[in-house]
Coordinates of N, CA and C in Angstrom, one line a residue:
M1 N -15.9 -8.1 1.5 CA -14.5 -7.9 1.5 C -14.1 -6.7 2.4
P2 N -13.2 -6.9 3.4 CA -12.8 -5.7 4.2 C -11.8 -4.9 3.4
V3 N -11.9 -3.6 3.6 CA -11.0 -2.6 2.9 C -10.6 -1.6 3.9
A4 N -9.4 -1.0 3.7 CA -8.9 0.1 4.5 C -8.5 1.2 3.6
P5 N -8.7 2.5 4.0 CA -8.3 3.6 3.2 C -6.8 3.5 2.9
I6 N -6.4 3.6 1.6 CA -5.0 3.5 1.2 C -4.8 4.5 0.0
G7 N -4.4 5.7 0.3 CA -4.2 6.7 -0.8 C -5.5 6.9 -1.6
L8 N -5.3 6.9 -2.9 CA -6.5 6.9 -3.8 C -6.8 5.5 -4.4
S9 N -6.0 4.5 -3.9 CA -6.3 3.1 -4.3 C -7.6 2.7 -3.7
V10 N -7.8 3.1 -2.4 CA -9.1 2.8 -1.8 C -9.5 4.0 -0.9
T11 N -10.6 4.7 -1.2 CA -11.0 5.8 -0.4 C -12.3 5.5 0.3
V12 N -12.5 6.2 1.4 CA -13.7 6.0 2.2 C -14.3 7.3 2.6
A13 N -15.5 7.6 2.3 CA -16.2 8.8 2.7 C -17.5 8.4 3.3
G14 N -17.6 8.3 4.6 CA -18.8 7.8 5.3 C -19.0 6.4 5.0
E15 N -20.1 6.0 4.3 CA -20.4 4.6 3.9 C -19.9 4.3 2.5
E16 N -19.4 5.3 1.8 CA -19.1 5.1 0.4 C -17.6 4.7 0.2
V17 N -17.4 3.6 -0.4 CA -16.1 3.1 -0.7 C -15.8 3.3 -2.2
A18 N -14.7 4.0 -2.5 CA -14.4 4.2 -3.9 C -12.9 4.1 -4.1
G19 N -12.3 4.7 -5.2 CA -10.9 4.6 -5.5 C -10.6 3.7 -6.6
V20 N -9.3 3.5 -6.9 CA -8.8 2.7 -8.0 C -9.4 1.3 -8.0
Y21 N -9.1 0.6 -6.9 CA -9.4 -0.9 -6.9 C -10.9 -1.1 -6.7
P22 N -11.6 -0.4 -5.9 CA -13.1 -0.6 -5.8 C -13.7 -0.4 -7.2
E23 N -13.3 0.6 -7.9 CA -13.9 0.8 -9.3 C -13.6 -0.4 -10.2
V24 N -12.3 -0.9 -10.1 CA -12.0 -2.0 -11.0 C -12.8 -3.2 -10.6
L25 N -13.0 -3.5 -9.3 CA -13.7 -4.6 -8.9 C -15.2 -4.5 -9.2
R26 N -15.7 -3.3 -9.1 CA -17.1 -3.1 -9.5 C -17.3 -3.4 -11.0
N27 N -16.4 -2.9 -11.8 CA -16.5 -3.1 -13.2 C -16.3 -4.5 -13.7
S28 N -15.4 -5.2 -13.1 CA -15.0 -6.5 -13.6 C -15.7 -7.7 -12.9
V29 N -16.1 -7.5 -11.6 CA -16.6 -8.6 -10.8 C -18.2 -8.4 -10.7
A30 N -18.6 -7.3 -10.3 CA -20.0 -7.1 -10.1 C -20.9 -7.3 -11.3
R31 N -20.3 -6.9 -12.5 CA -21.1 -7.0 -13.7 C -21.3 -8.5 -14.1
E32 N -20.5 -9.4 -13.5 CA -20.6 -10.8 -13.8 C -21.7 -11.5 -12.9
G33 N -22.3 -10.6 -12.0 CA -23.3 -11.2 -11.1 C -22.8 -11.5 -9.8
C34 N -21.6 -11.2 -9.5 CA -21.0 -11.5 -8.1 C -21.2 -10.2 -7.3
P35 N -22.0 -10.3 -6.2 CA -22.2 -9.2 -5.4 C -21.0 -8.8 -4.6
L36 N -20.8 -7.5 -4.4 CA -19.7 -7.0 -3.6 C -20.2 -6.3 -2.4
K37 N -19.7 -6.7 -1.2 CA -20.0 -6.0 0.0 C -18.7 -5.6 0.7
F38 N -18.5 -4.3 0.8 CA -17.3 -3.8 1.5 C -17.6 -3.5 3.0
S39 N -16.6 -3.8 3.8 CA -16.6 -3.3 5.2 C -15.3 -2.6 5.5
V40 N -15.4 -1.5 6.1 CA -14.2 -0.7 6.4 C -13.5 -1.0 7.7
V41 N -12.3 -1.4 7.7 CA -11.5 -1.8 8.9 C -10.1 -1.1 8.8
P42 N -9.4 -1.1 9.9 CA -8.0 -0.7 9.8 C -7.2 -1.7 9.0
R43 N -6.1 -1.2 8.4 CA -5.3 -2.1 7.5 C -4.8 -3.3 8.3
A44 N -4.3 -3.2 9.5 CA -3.8 -4.4 10.2 C -4.9 -5.4 10.4
R45 N -6.1 -5.0 10.7 CA -7.2 -5.9 10.8 C -7.6 -6.6 9.5
Q46 N -7.5 -5.8 8.4 CA -7.8 -6.3 7.1 C -6.8 -7.4 6.8
E47 N -5.5 -7.2 7.1 CA -4.5 -8.2 6.9 C -4.8 -9.5 7.7
L48 N -5.1 -9.3 9.0 CA -5.4 -10.4 9.8 C -6.6 -11.2 9.4
M49 N -7.6 -10.5 8.9 CA -8.8 -11.2 8.5 C -8.5 -12.1 7.2
F50 N -7.6 -11.6 6.4 CA -7.3 -12.4 5.2 C -6.4 -13.6 5.6
E51 N -5.5 -13.4 6.5 CA -4.6 -14.5 7.0 C -5.4 -15.6 7.6
T52 N -6.5 -15.2 8.3 CA -7.3 -16.2 9.1 C -8.5 -16.7 8.3
G53 N -8.6 -16.4 7.0 CA -9.7 -16.9 6.2 C -11.0 -16.3 6.4
R54 N -11.0 -15.1 6.9 CA -12.3 -14.3 7.1 C -12.5 -13.2 6.0
A55 N -11.7 -13.2 5.0 CA -11.8 -12.2 3.9 C -11.6 -12.9 2.6
D56 N -12.4 -12.7 1.6 CA -12.3 -13.4 0.3 C -11.1 -12.8 -0.5
L57 N -10.9 -11.5 -0.4 CA -9.9 -10.8 -1.1 C -9.1 -9.9 -0.2
L58 N -7.8 -9.7 -0.6 CA -7.0 -8.6 0.0 C -6.6 -7.6 -1.1
V59 N -7.1 -6.4 -0.9 CA -7.0 -5.4 -1.9 C -6.7 -4.0 -1.3
P60 N -5.7 -3.3 -1.9 CA -4.6 -3.8 -2.7 C -3.5 -4.4 -1.9
A61 N -2.6 -5.0 -2.5 CA -1.5 -5.7 -1.8 C -0.3 -5.8 -2.7
T62 N 0.9 -5.6 -2.2 CA 2.1 -6.0 -2.9 C 2.3 -7.5 -2.6
R63 N 3.0 -8.2 -3.5 CA 3.3 -9.6 -3.3 C 4.4 -9.9 -2.4
T64 N 4.1 -10.7 -1.4 CA 5.1 -11.2 -0.4 C 5.0 -12.7 -0.2
P65 N 6.1 -13.3 0.3 CA 6.0 -14.8 0.6 C 5.0 -15.1 1.7
K66 N 4.9 -14.2 2.7 CA 3.9 -14.4 3.7 C 2.5 -14.4 3.2
R67 N 2.1 -13.5 2.4 CA 0.8 -13.4 1.8 C 0.5 -14.6 0.9
D68 N 1.6 -15.1 0.2 CA 1.4 -16.2 -0.7 C 0.9 -17.4 0.0
E69 N 1.2 -17.5 1.3 CA 0.7 -18.7 2.1 C -0.8 -18.7 2.2
S70 N -1.4 -17.5 2.2 CA -2.9 -17.4 2.4 C -3.7 -17.2 1.2
G71 N -3.1 -16.8 0.1 CA -3.9 -16.5 -1.1 C -3.1 -16.6 -2.4
V72 N -3.9 -16.6 -3.5 CA -3.4 -16.6 -4.8 C -3.3 -15.2 -5.4
F73 N -2.2 -14.8 -5.9 CA -1.9 -13.4 -6.2 C -2.2 -13.1 -7.7
V74 N -2.9 -12.0 -8.0 CA -3.1 -11.6 -9.4 C -2.5 -10.2 -9.5
P75 N -1.3 -10.1 -10.2 CA -0.6 -8.8 -10.3 C -1.4 -7.9 -11.3
M76 N -1.5 -6.6 -10.9 CA -2.2 -5.6 -11.7 C -1.2 -4.5 -12.2
V77 N -0.3 -4.0 -11.4 CA 0.6 -3.0 -11.8 C 2.0 -3.3 -11.1
S78 N 3.0 -2.6 -11.5 CA 4.3 -2.6 -10.8 C 4.3 -1.4 -9.8
S79 N 4.9 -1.6 -8.7 CA 5.0 -0.5 -7.7 C 6.3 -0.7 -6.9
R80 N 6.6 0.3 -6.1 CA 7.8 0.2 -5.2 C 7.5 1.2 -4.1
A81 N 8.1 0.8 -2.9 CA 8.1 1.7 -1.8 C 9.5 2.4 -1.7
T82 N 9.5 3.6 -1.2 CA 10.7 4.4 -1.0 C 10.7 4.9 0.4
L83 N 11.9 5.5 0.8 CA 12.0 6.3 2.0 C 11.3 7.6 1.7
I84 N 10.5 8.1 2.6 CA 9.8 9.4 2.3 C 10.0 10.3 3.6
S85 N 10.4 11.5 3.4 CA 10.5 12.5 4.5 C 10.1 13.9 3.9
L86 N 10.2 14.9 4.8 CA 10.0 16.2 4.4 C 11.3 16.8 4.0
S87 N 11.3 17.8 3.0 CA 12.5 18.4 2.5 C 13.4 18.9 3.6
S88 N 14.7 18.7 3.6 CA 15.6 19.2 4.6 C 17.0 19.2 3.9
E89 N 18.0 19.7 4.7 CA 19.3 19.7 4.2 C 20.2 18.5 4.7
R90 N 19.5 17.5 5.3 CA 20.3 16.4 5.8 C 20.9 15.6 4.6
A91 N 21.9 14.8 5.0 CA 22.6 14.0 4.0 C 21.6 12.9 3.5
P92 N 21.7 12.6 2.2 CA 20.8 11.6 1.7 C 20.9 10.2 2.4
L93 N 19.9 9.4 2.3 CA 19.9 8.1 2.8 C 19.9 7.2 1.6
R94 N 20.9 6.2 1.5 CA 21.1 5.4 0.4 C 20.7 4.0 0.5
S95 N 20.3 3.6 1.8 CA 19.9 2.2 2.0 C 19.1 2.1 3.3
L96 N 18.5 1.0 3.5 CA 17.8 0.7 4.8 C 18.8 0.6 5.9
A97 N 20.0 0.0 5.6 CA 21.0 -0.2 6.6 C 21.5 1.2 7.1
E98 N 21.6 2.1 6.2 CA 22.0 3.5 6.6 C 20.9 4.1 7.4
L99 N 19.7 3.9 7.1 CA 18.6 4.4 8.0 C 18.7 3.8 9.4
Q100 N 18.9 2.5 9.5 CA 19.1 1.9 10.8 C 20.2 2.5 11.6
A101 N 21.3 2.9 10.9 CA 22.5 3.4 11.5 C 22.3 4.9 12.0
R102 N 21.3 5.6 11.4 CA 21.1 7.0 11.7 C 20.1 7.0 12.9
R103 N 20.6 6.8 14.1 CA 19.7 6.6 15.2 C 19.0 7.8 15.7
E104 N 19.4 9.0 15.2 CA 18.7 10.2 15.6 C 17.4 10.4 14.8
M105 N 17.2 9.6 13.8 CA 16.0 9.7 13.0 C 14.9 8.7 13.4
R106 N 13.8 9.3 13.7 CA 12.6 8.5 14.1 C 11.8 8.1 12.9
V107 N 11.2 6.9 12.9 CA 10.5 6.4 11.8 C 9.1 6.0 12.1
V108 N 8.2 6.4 11.3 CA 6.8 6.0 11.5 C 6.3 5.2 10.3
L109 N 5.6 4.1 10.5 CA 5.2 3.2 9.5 C 3.7 2.9 9.7
V110 N 3.0 2.5 8.7 CA 1.6 2.1 8.8 C 1.5 0.6 9.2
R111 N 0.8 0.4 10.3 CA 0.6 -0.9 10.9 C -0.1 -1.8 9.8
G112 N 0.5 -2.9 9.5 CA -0.2 -3.8 8.5 C 0.4 -3.8 7.1
F113 N 1.2 -2.7 6.8 CA 1.9 -2.7 5.5 C 3.0 -3.7 5.5
D114 N 3.3 -4.2 4.3 CA 4.4 -5.2 4.2 C 5.0 -5.1 2.8
Y115 N 6.3 -4.8 2.8 CA 7.0 -4.7 1.5 C 8.1 -5.7 1.4
G116 N 7.9 -6.8 2.1 CA 8.9 -7.9 1.9 C 9.8 -8.1 3.1
E117 N 10.8 -9.0 2.9 CA 11.7 -9.4 4.0 C 12.5 -8.2 4.5
S118 N 13.1 -7.4 3.7 CA 13.9 -6.3 4.1 C 13.1 -5.3 5.0
Y119 N 11.9 -5.1 4.6 CA 11.0 -4.2 5.3 C 10.7 -4.8 6.7
Q120 N 10.4 -6.0 6.7 CA 10.1 -6.7 8.0 C 11.3 -6.7 8.9
A121 N 12.5 -6.9 8.4 CA 13.7 -6.8 9.2 C 14.0 -5.4 9.7
L122 N 13.6 -4.4 8.9 CA 13.7 -3.0 9.3 C 12.8 -2.7 10.5
I123 N 11.6 -3.2 10.5 CA 10.7 -3.0 11.6 C 11.2 -3.6 12.9
K124 N 11.8 -4.8 12.8 CA 12.3 -5.4 14.0 C 13.5 -4.6 14.6
E125 N 14.4 -4.2 13.7 CA 15.5 -3.5 14.2 C 15.2 -2.1 14.8
L126 N 14.3 -1.4 14.1 CA 13.9 -0.1 14.6 C 13.1 -0.2 15.9
D127 N 12.3 -1.2 16.0 CA 11.6 -1.5 17.3 C 12.5 -1.7 18.4
Q128 N 13.6 -2.5 18.2 CA 14.6 -2.8 19.2 C 15.3 -1.6 19.6
Q129 N 15.5 -0.6 18.7 CA 16.2 0.6 18.9 C 15.3 1.6 19.6
G130 N 14.0 1.4 19.7 CA 13.1 2.3 20.3 C 12.8 3.5 19.4
R131 N 13.0 3.4 18.1 CA 12.8 4.5 17.2 C 11.6 4.4 16.3
L132 N 10.7 3.4 16.5 CA 9.6 3.1 15.6 C 8.3 3.4 16.2
S133 N 7.5 4.1 15.4 CA 6.1 4.4 15.7 C 5.2 3.7 14.6
L134 N 4.1 3.2 15.0 CA 3.2 2.6 14.1 C 1.9 3.4 14.1
A135 N 1.4 3.7 12.9 CA 0.2 4.5 12.7 C -0.9 3.6 12.0
S136 N -2.1 4.0 12.2 CA -3.2 3.2 11.6 C -3.4 3.5 10.1
D137 N -2.9 4.6 9.6 CA -3.1 4.9 8.2 C -2.1 6.0 7.7
A138 N -2.1 6.3 6.4 CA -1.1 7.2 5.8 C -1.4 8.6 6.3
V139 N -2.6 9.0 6.5 CA -2.9 10.4 7.0 C -2.2 10.6 8.3
S140 N -2.3 9.6 9.2 CA -1.7 9.7 10.5 C -0.2 9.8 10.4
V141 N 0.4 9.1 9.4 CA 1.8 9.2 9.2 C 2.2 10.6 8.7
A142 N 1.4 11.2 7.8 CA 1.6 12.6 7.3 C 1.6 13.6 8.5
R143 N 0.6 13.4 9.4 CA 0.5 14.3 10.5 C 1.7 14.2 11.4
M144 N 2.2 13.0 11.6 CA 3.4 12.9 12.5 C 4.7 13.5 11.8
L145 N 4.8 13.3 10.5 CA 5.9 14.0 9.8 C 5.8 15.5 9.9
G146 N 4.6 16.0 9.7 CA 4.3 17.4 9.7 C 4.5 18.0 11.1
N147 N 4.2 17.3 12.1 CA 4.3 17.8 13.5 C 5.7 17.6 14.1
G148 N 6.6 17.0 13.3 CA 7.9 16.7 13.8 C 8.0 15.6 14.8
M149 N 7.0 14.7 14.8 CA 7.1 13.5 15.7 C 7.9 12.4 15.1
A150 N 8.2 12.4 13.8 CA 9.0 11.4 13.1 C 9.6 12.1 11.9
E151 N 10.8 11.6 11.5 CA 11.5 12.2 10.4 C 11.3 11.4 9.0
V152 N 11.0 10.1 9.1 CA 11.0 9.3 7.9 C 9.9 8.3 8.0
T153 N 9.3 8.0 6.8 CA 8.4 6.8 6.7 C 8.9 6.0 5.5
V154 N 8.3 4.8 5.4 CA 8.5 4.0 4.2 C 7.2 3.5 3.7
M155 N 6.9 3.8 2.5 CA 5.7 3.3 1.8 C 5.8 3.6 0.3
A156 N 4.8 3.1 -0.4 CA 4.7 3.5 -1.8 C 4.3 5.0 -1.9
P157 N 5.1 5.9 -2.6 CA 4.7 7.3 -2.7 C 3.3 7.5 -3.1
S158 N 2.7 6.7 -4.0 CA 1.3 6.9 -4.4 C 0.4 6.9 -3.2
I159 N 0.7 6.1 -2.2 CA -0.2 6.0 -1.1 C -0.2 7.3 -0.3
L160 N 1.0 7.8 0.0 CA 1.1 9.0 0.8 C 0.5 10.2 0.0
V161 N 0.8 10.3 -1.3 CA 0.3 11.4 -2.1 C -1.2 11.3 -2.1
G162 N -1.8 10.1 -2.3 CA -3.2 10.0 -2.3 C -3.8 10.5 -1.0
A163 N -3.2 10.1 0.2 CA -3.7 10.5 1.5 C -3.6 12.0 1.6
L164 N -2.6 12.6 1.2 CA -2.5 14.1 1.3 C -3.5 14.8 0.4
L165 N -3.7 14.3 -0.8 CA -4.7 14.9 -1.6 C -6.1 14.8 -1.1
G166 N -6.4 13.8 -0.3 CA -7.7 13.5 0.3 C -8.0 14.2 1.6
D167 N -7.0 14.9 2.2 CA -7.2 15.6 3.5 C -6.6 17.0 3.5
A168 N -7.4 18.0 3.5 CA -7.0 19.4 3.4 C -6.0 19.7 4.5
R169 N -6.1 19.1 5.7 CA -5.2 19.4 6.8 C -3.8 19.1 6.6
V170 N -3.5 18.1 5.7 CA -2.1 17.7 5.5 C -1.7 18.0 4.0
R171 N -2.6 18.5 3.2 CA -2.3 18.7 1.8 C -1.1 19.6 1.5
P172 N -0.9 20.6 2.3 CA 0.3 21.5 2.1 C 1.6 20.8 2.1
L173 N 1.7 19.6 2.7 CA 2.9 18.8 2.8 C 3.3 18.3 1.4
L174 N 2.4 18.2 0.5 CA 2.7 17.7 -0.8 C 3.9 18.2 -1.5
E175 N 4.1 19.6 -1.3 CA 5.2 20.2 -2.0 C 6.5 20.0 -1.3
Q176 N 6.5 19.4 -0.1 CA 7.7 19.2 0.7 C 8.2 17.8 0.7
L177 N 7.5 16.9 0.1 CA 7.9 15.5 0.1 C 9.3 15.2 -0.5
R178 N 10.1 14.4 0.1 CA 11.4 14.0 -0.4 C 11.4 12.5 -0.5
Y179 N 11.6 12.0 -1.7 CA 11.6 10.5 -2.0 C 13.0 10.0 -2.2
E180 N 13.4 8.9 -1.5 CA 14.7 8.3 -1.6 C 14.6 6.8 -1.9
P181 N 14.6 6.4 -3.1 CA 14.6 4.9 -3.4 C 15.8 4.3 -2.9
V182 N 15.7 3.0 -2.5 CA 16.8 2.2 -2.0 C 16.8 0.8 -2.6
D183 N 17.9 0.2 -2.7 CA 18.0 -1.1 -3.4 C 17.2 -2.2 -2.7
E184 N 17.1 -2.1 -1.4 CA 16.4 -3.1 -0.6 C 14.9 -3.1 -0.9
L185 N 14.4 -2.1 -1.5 CA 13.0 -2.0 -1.8 C 12.8 -1.8 -3.3
P186 N 13.0 -2.8 -4.1 CA 13.0 -2.7 -5.6 C 11.5 -2.7 -6.1
W187 N 11.4 -2.5 -7.4 CA 10.1 -2.6 -8.0 C 9.6 -4.0 -7.8
G188 N 8.3 -4.1 -7.5 CA 7.6 -5.4 -7.4 C 6.2 -5.3 -7.9
E189 N 5.4 -6.4 -7.7 CA 4.1 -6.5 -8.2 C 3.1 -6.0 -7.1
S190 N 2.1 -5.3 -7.6 CA 1.0 -5.0 -6.7 C -0.3 -5.4 -7.4
G191 N -1.3 -5.8 -6.6 CA -2.6 -6.2 -7.2 C -3.5 -6.8 -6.1
V192 N -4.1 -7.9 -6.4 CA -5.1 -8.5 -5.5 C -4.8 -9.9 -5.2
Y193 N -5.0 -10.3 -3.9 CA -4.9 -11.6 -3.4 C -6.3 -12.2 -3.3
V194 N -6.5 -13.5 -3.8 CA -7.7 -14.2 -3.6 C -7.5 -15.3 -2.6
S195 N -8.3 -15.4 -1.6 CA -8.1 -16.3 -0.5 C -8.1 -17.8 -0.9
K196 N -7.2 -18.6 -0.3 CA -7.1 -20.0 -0.5 C -8.1 -20.8 0.3
T197 N -8.6 -20.1 1.4 CA -9.5 -20.9 2.3 C -10.9 -20.3 2.5
A198 N -11.1 -19.0 2.2 CA -12.4 -18.4 2.5 C -13.4 -18.8 1.4
L199 N -12.9 -19.2 0.2 CA -13.8 -19.4 -0.9 C -13.8 -20.9 -1.3
S200 N -14.9 -21.3 -2.0 CA -14.9 -22.6 -2.6 C -13.9 -22.6 -3.8
E201 N -13.5 -23.8 -4.2 CA -12.6 -23.9 -5.4 C -13.3 -23.3 -6.6
A202 N -14.5 -23.5 -6.8 CA -15.2 -22.9 -8.0 C -15.3 -21.4 -7.9
D203 N -15.6 -20.9 -6.8 CA -15.6 -19.4 -6.6 C -14.3 -18.8 -6.8
R204 N -13.2 -19.4 -6.2 CA -11.9 -18.9 -6.3 C -11.4 -18.9 -7.8
Q205 N -11.7 -19.9 -8.5 CA -11.3 -20.0 -9.9 C -12.1 -18.9 -10.8
S206 N -13.3 -18.7 -10.4 CA -14.1 -17.7 -11.2 C -13.5 -16.3 -10.9
L207 N -13.2 -16.0 -9.6 CA -12.7 -14.7 -9.3 C -11.3 -14.5 -9.9
L208 N -10.5 -15.5 -9.9 CA -9.2 -15.4 -10.5 C -9.3 -15.1 -12.0
A209 N -10.2 -15.8 -12.7 CA -10.4 -15.6 -14.1 C -10.8 -14.1 -14.4
L210 N -11.7 -13.6 -13.6 CA -12.2 -12.2 -13.8 C -11.1 -11.2 -13.5
L211 N -10.3 -11.4 -12.5 CA -9.3 -10.5 -12.1 C -8.1 -10.6 -13.1
E212 N -7.8 -11.7 -13.6 CA -6.8 -11.9 -14.6 C -7.2 -11.2 -15.9
R213 N -8.5 -11.2 -16.3 CA -8.9 -10.5 -17.5 C -8.8 -9.0 -17.3
A214 N -9.1 -8.5 -16.1 CA -9.0 -7.1 -15.7 C -7.5 -6.7 -15.8
A215 N -6.6 -7.5 -15.3 CA -5.2 -7.2 -15.3 C -4.7 -7.1 -16.8
K216 N -5.1 -8.0 -17.6 CA -4.6 -8.0 -19.0 C -5.2 -6.8 -19.8
S217 N -6.3 -6.3 -19.4 CA -7.0 -5.2 -20.1 C -6.3 -3.9 -19.8
G218 N -5.5 -3.8 -18.8 CA -4.8 -2.5 -18.4 C -5.8 -1.6 -17.7
Q219 N -6.9 -2.1 -17.2 CA -7.9 -1.3 -16.6 C -7.4 -0.6 -15.3
V220 N -6.6 -1.3 -14.5 CA -6.1 -0.8 -13.3 C -5.2 0.4 -13.5
W221 N -4.3 0.3 -14.5 CA -3.4 1.4 -14.8 C -4.2 2.6 -15.3
R222 N -5.2 2.4 -16.1 CA -6.1 3.5 -16.5 C -6.8 4.2 -15.3
E223 N -7.2 3.4 -14.3 CA -7.8 4.0 -13.2 C -6.8 4.8 -12.4
F224 N -5.6 4.3 -12.2 CA -4.5 5.1 -11.6 C -4.3 6.5 -12.2
V225 N -4.2 6.4 -13.6 CA -4.0 7.7 -14.3 C -5.2 8.6 -14.1
K226 N -6.4 8.1 -14.1 CA -7.6 8.9 -13.9 C -7.7 9.5 -12.5
H227 N -7.2 8.8 -11.5 CA -7.4 9.3 -10.1 C -6.3 10.2 -9.7
Y228 N -5.0 10.0 -10.2 CA -3.9 10.7 -9.7 C -3.5 11.9 -10.6
P229 N -3.0 13.0 -10.0 CA -2.5 14.1 -10.8 C -1.4 13.7 -11.7
P230 N -1.2 14.4 -12.9 CA -0.1 14.1 -13.8 C 1.2 14.2 -13.1
G231 N 2.0 13.2 -13.3 CA 3.4 13.2 -12.8 C 3.5 12.6 -11.4
S232 N 2.4 12.5 -10.6 CA 2.5 12.1 -9.2 C 2.8 10.6 -9.0
L233 N 2.7 9.8 -10.1 CA 2.9 8.4 -10.0 C 4.4 8.0 -10.4
T234 N 5.2 9.0 -10.9 CA 6.5 8.7 -11.3 C 7.3 8.1 -10.2
G235 N 8.0 7.0 -10.4 CA 8.8 6.4 -9.4 C 8.1 5.6 -8.4
S236 N 6.8 5.5 -8.5 CA 6.0 4.8 -7.5 C 5.1 3.7 -8.1
V237 N 4.4 4.0 -9.2 CA 3.5 3.0 -9.9 C 3.7 3.1 -11.4
R238 N 3.7 1.9 -12.0 CA 3.9 1.9 -13.5 C 3.1 0.7 -14.0
P239 N 2.7 0.7 -15.3 CA 2.1 -0.5 -15.8 C 3.0 -1.7 -15.9
R240 N 2.4 -2.9 -15.8 CA 3.3 -4.1 -15.9 C 3.8 -4.3 -17.3

């Protein structure tokens, strides 16, 4: 399964893949005799590999209609994306429409992230306005915010917090983050997609059963609490 570094949900150090979801998968899948082989790729490539049937699992992922075409979703936690910027005295942003109207504000997003139809519509509009930059990962987004190359990003706060905690160069930005939830990005489900085409029917059903047991056990939420500092998940991730 291809993976990309995403906050503390998936971490990569050299050849070692760890974090919330790899630990859950090792505990719930590998112990049943199913071997796990991780390969590290950019998030956009991970998404493409899943869409084209070259990846058994997409981990982690929020549920979207587009992804439902390629896989069967197993929800693990509830999560939401918000507008994120560095602290300033600017007027608050109350909607994605308001962000689109504030043409002086440059936006940077992670290539391959998807938070649903409103998010995809935002990408198209910002691109047409010439205000959009796409980065390969959340650390790159943090650097652009810190260097003044962009004013706003959109992602689940847990992803950006995890990226900052894992990189000393951008960690000082933690105390400056400003979160602005908007109605167009409500709470949704986050978890694991199992491919409809890369696996045999028997293997797919076996994996689904294993993942559904892990979801019901609350193991994913316990891993989030173990990996993240107290209070850092508020407004971003919660148990289902």
